[in-house]
GROMACS .gro file of C-alpha atoms in nm:
model
  136
    1MET     CA    1 -11.140  11.292  -0.631
    2LYS     CA    2 -11.131  11.373  -1.003
    3LYS     CA    3 -11.026  11.032  -1.129
    4ARG     CA    4 -11.229  10.826  -0.868
    5LEU     CA    5 -11.557  11.043  -0.960
    6VAL     CA    6 -11.483  11.000  -1.343
    7ALA     CA    7 -11.434  10.628  -1.302
    8CYS     CA    8 -11.720  10.578  -1.119
    9LEU     CA    9 -11.967  10.779  -1.335
   10LEU     CA   10 -11.836  10.592  -1.604
   11SER     CA   11 -11.944  10.248  -1.504
   12VAL     CA   12 -12.268  10.090  -1.586
   13PRO     CA   13 -12.537  10.096  -1.349
   14MET     CA   14 -12.574   9.748  -1.212
   15VAL     CA   15 -12.820   9.556  -0.968
   16MET     CA   16 -12.641   9.551  -0.628
   17ALA     CA   17 -12.658   9.284  -0.349
   18ALA     CA   18 -12.627   9.389   0.001
   19VAL     CA   19 -12.318   9.289   0.191
   20PRO     CA   20 -12.405   9.237   0.541
   21THR     CA   21 -12.214   9.470   0.790
   22ALA     CA   22 -12.251   9.477   1.167
   23ALA     CA   23 -12.208   9.825   1.193
   24GLU     CA   24 -12.083  10.160   0.998
   25THR     CA   25 -11.770  10.330   1.136
   26TRP     CA   26 -11.650  10.603   0.884
   27LYS     CA   27 -11.269  10.692   0.966
   28PRO     CA   28 -11.065  10.961   0.792
   29ALA     CA   29 -10.826  10.822   0.521
   30PRO     CA   30 -10.470  10.883   0.679
   31GLY     CA   31 -10.316  11.218   0.535
   32GLU     CA   32 -10.658  11.310   0.360
   33ALA     CA   33 -10.843  11.573   0.504
   34LYS     CA   34 -11.189  11.518   0.366
   35THR     CA   35 -11.164  11.146   0.257
   36PHE     CA   36 -11.330  10.859   0.494
   37TYR     CA   37 -11.388  10.505   0.445
   38ASP     CA   38 -11.621  10.273   0.629
   39ALA     CA   39 -11.391  10.058   0.843
   40ASP     CA   40 -11.678   9.795   0.916
   41PHE     CA   41 -11.743   9.727   0.516
   42LEU     CA   42 -11.351   9.660   0.485
   43ARG     CA   43 -11.314   9.299   0.421
   44VAL     CA   44 -11.132   9.066   0.208
   45ASP     CA   45 -11.302   8.831  -0.047
   46GLU     CA   46 -11.263   8.476   0.077
   47LYS     CA   47 -11.257   8.350  -0.296
   48THR     CA   48 -11.040   8.575  -0.477
   49GLY     CA   49 -10.842   8.753  -0.210
   50LEU     CA   50 -10.991   9.091  -0.329
   51VAL     CA   51 -11.028   9.346  -0.075
   52VAL     CA   52 -11.348   9.563  -0.103
   53LEU     CA   53 -11.400   9.892   0.060
   54ARG     CA   54 -11.617  10.196   0.052
   55ILE     CA   55 -11.508  10.562   0.036
   56ALA     CA   56 -11.674  10.895   0.041
   57GLU     CA   57 -11.541  11.254   0.035
   58GLY     CA   58 -11.713  11.496   0.279
   59LYS     CA   59 -11.795  11.506   0.657
   60GLY     CA   60 -11.790  11.156   0.778
   61GLY     CA   61 -12.004  11.165   1.112
   62GLY     CA   62 -12.276  10.968   1.121
   63PRO     CA   63 -12.455  10.642   1.002
   64TYR     CA   64 -12.435  10.555   0.631
   65LYS     CA   65 -12.774  10.632   0.542
   66ALA     CA   66 -12.751  10.974   0.697
   67TRP     CA   67 -12.443  11.029   0.450
   68PRO     CA   68 -12.537  11.385   0.337
   69ALA     CA   69 -12.642  11.380  -0.067
   70GLY     CA   70 -12.457  11.697  -0.116
   71LYS     CA   71 -12.140  11.575   0.006
   72GLY     CA   72 -12.058  11.326  -0.280
   73PRO     CA   73 -12.136  10.980  -0.360
   74ILE     CA   74 -12.015  10.700  -0.133
   75MET     CA   75 -11.785  10.480  -0.397
   76LEU     CA   76 -11.698  10.118  -0.391
   77PHE     CA   77 -11.392   9.963  -0.524
   78ALA     CA   78 -11.237   9.614  -0.510
   79LEU     CA   79 -10.878   9.597  -0.476
   80ASP     CA   80 -10.651   9.361  -0.632
   81CYS     CA   81 -10.342   9.469  -0.391
   82ALA     CA   82 -10.077   9.241  -0.518
   83ALA     CA   83 -10.111   9.364  -0.885
   84ASP     CA   84 -10.203   9.745  -0.758
   85LYS     CA   85 -10.519   9.711  -0.969
   86TRP     CA   86 -10.851   9.835  -0.849
   87MET     CA   87 -11.183   9.749  -1.003
   88ASP     CA   88 -11.512  10.014  -0.999
   89LEU     CA   89 -11.786   9.878  -0.828
   90GLY     CA   90 -12.021  10.199  -0.840
   91MET     CA   91 -12.150  10.464  -0.662
   92ASP     CA   92 -12.390  10.454  -0.356
   93PHE     CA   93 -12.607  10.775  -0.280
   94ALA     CA   94 -12.886  10.633  -0.060
   95GLY     CA   95 -12.685  10.386   0.179
   96ASP     CA   96 -12.845  10.080   0.075
   97LYS     CA   97 -12.623   9.932  -0.190
   98GLY     CA   98 -12.376   9.676  -0.162
   99LEU     CA   99 -12.162   9.488  -0.436
  100PRO     CA  100 -12.307   9.431  -0.765
  101LYS     CA  101 -12.400   9.137  -0.920
  102ASN     CA  102 -12.097   8.950  -1.099
  103TRP     CA  103 -11.882   9.219  -0.946
  104ARG     CA  104 -11.559   8.969  -0.985
  105GLN     CA  105 -11.568   9.006  -1.362
  106GLU     CA  106 -11.555   9.403  -1.350
  107ALA     CA  107 -11.239   9.544  -1.549
  108LYS     CA  108 -10.920   9.580  -1.369
  109VAL     CA  109 -10.744   9.943  -1.370
  110ASP     CA  110 -10.391  10.024  -1.268
  111ASP     CA  111 -10.292  10.230  -0.970
  112ILE     CA  112 -10.509  10.167  -0.643
  113SER     CA  113 -10.381  10.508  -0.492
  114GLY     CA  114 -10.535  10.693  -0.802
  115ALA     CA  115 -10.857  10.548  -0.742
  116ALA     CA  116 -10.900  10.467  -0.395
  117GLY     CA  117 -10.638  10.714  -0.241
  118LYS     CA  118 -10.473  10.664   0.076
  119ALA     CA  119 -10.770  10.455   0.189
  120GLY     CA  120 -10.689  10.190  -0.063
  121LYS     CA  121 -10.319  10.191   0.043
  122LEU     CA  122 -10.438  10.148   0.404
  123ALA     CA  123 -10.666   9.853   0.303
  124CYS     CA  124 -10.370   9.688   0.113
  125GLU     CA  125 -10.126   9.747   0.387
  126THR     CA  126 -10.377   9.590   0.650
  127LYS     CA  127 -10.501   9.295   0.429
  128ASP     CA  128 -10.376   9.030   0.611
  129SER     CA  129 -10.567   9.161   0.932
  130LEU     CA  130 -10.907   9.231   0.787
  131PRO     CA  131 -11.210   8.959   0.802
  132LYS     CA  132 -11.213   8.713   0.540
  133THR     CA  133 -11.597   8.663   0.413
  134PRO     CA  134 -11.741   8.480   0.147
  135LEU     CA  135 -11.896   8.746  -0.028
  136PRO     CA  136 -12.192   8.734  -0.289
   0.00000   0.00000   0.00000
């Protein structure tokens, strides 16, 4: 979590664009007791093939907007699974943010597992079965 939080804190605040999701289903990341990912947010960008996901640490039992602020921020990532690289797309504290403007131009950093943990690994392993969506 330390690498994830440092990476997100170093990111420049950005204007965010909404990513439509039908629902929010927080599931535990496999093998991580306190890390959750939003299964309904998880998708593949139709244009680039990048996987986008959001994760949070704490207690994942409720709608996104009800995520307790004291449990830590919700972090957004884009994953380049083939290259084992990730992009920091910022943090969300209120549950009303999506992908930042020009998010595809963010710098890519090595080691998906170092940032997105086992949720990132799961996202890459299931990439072919995820919905492909034209993202903003």
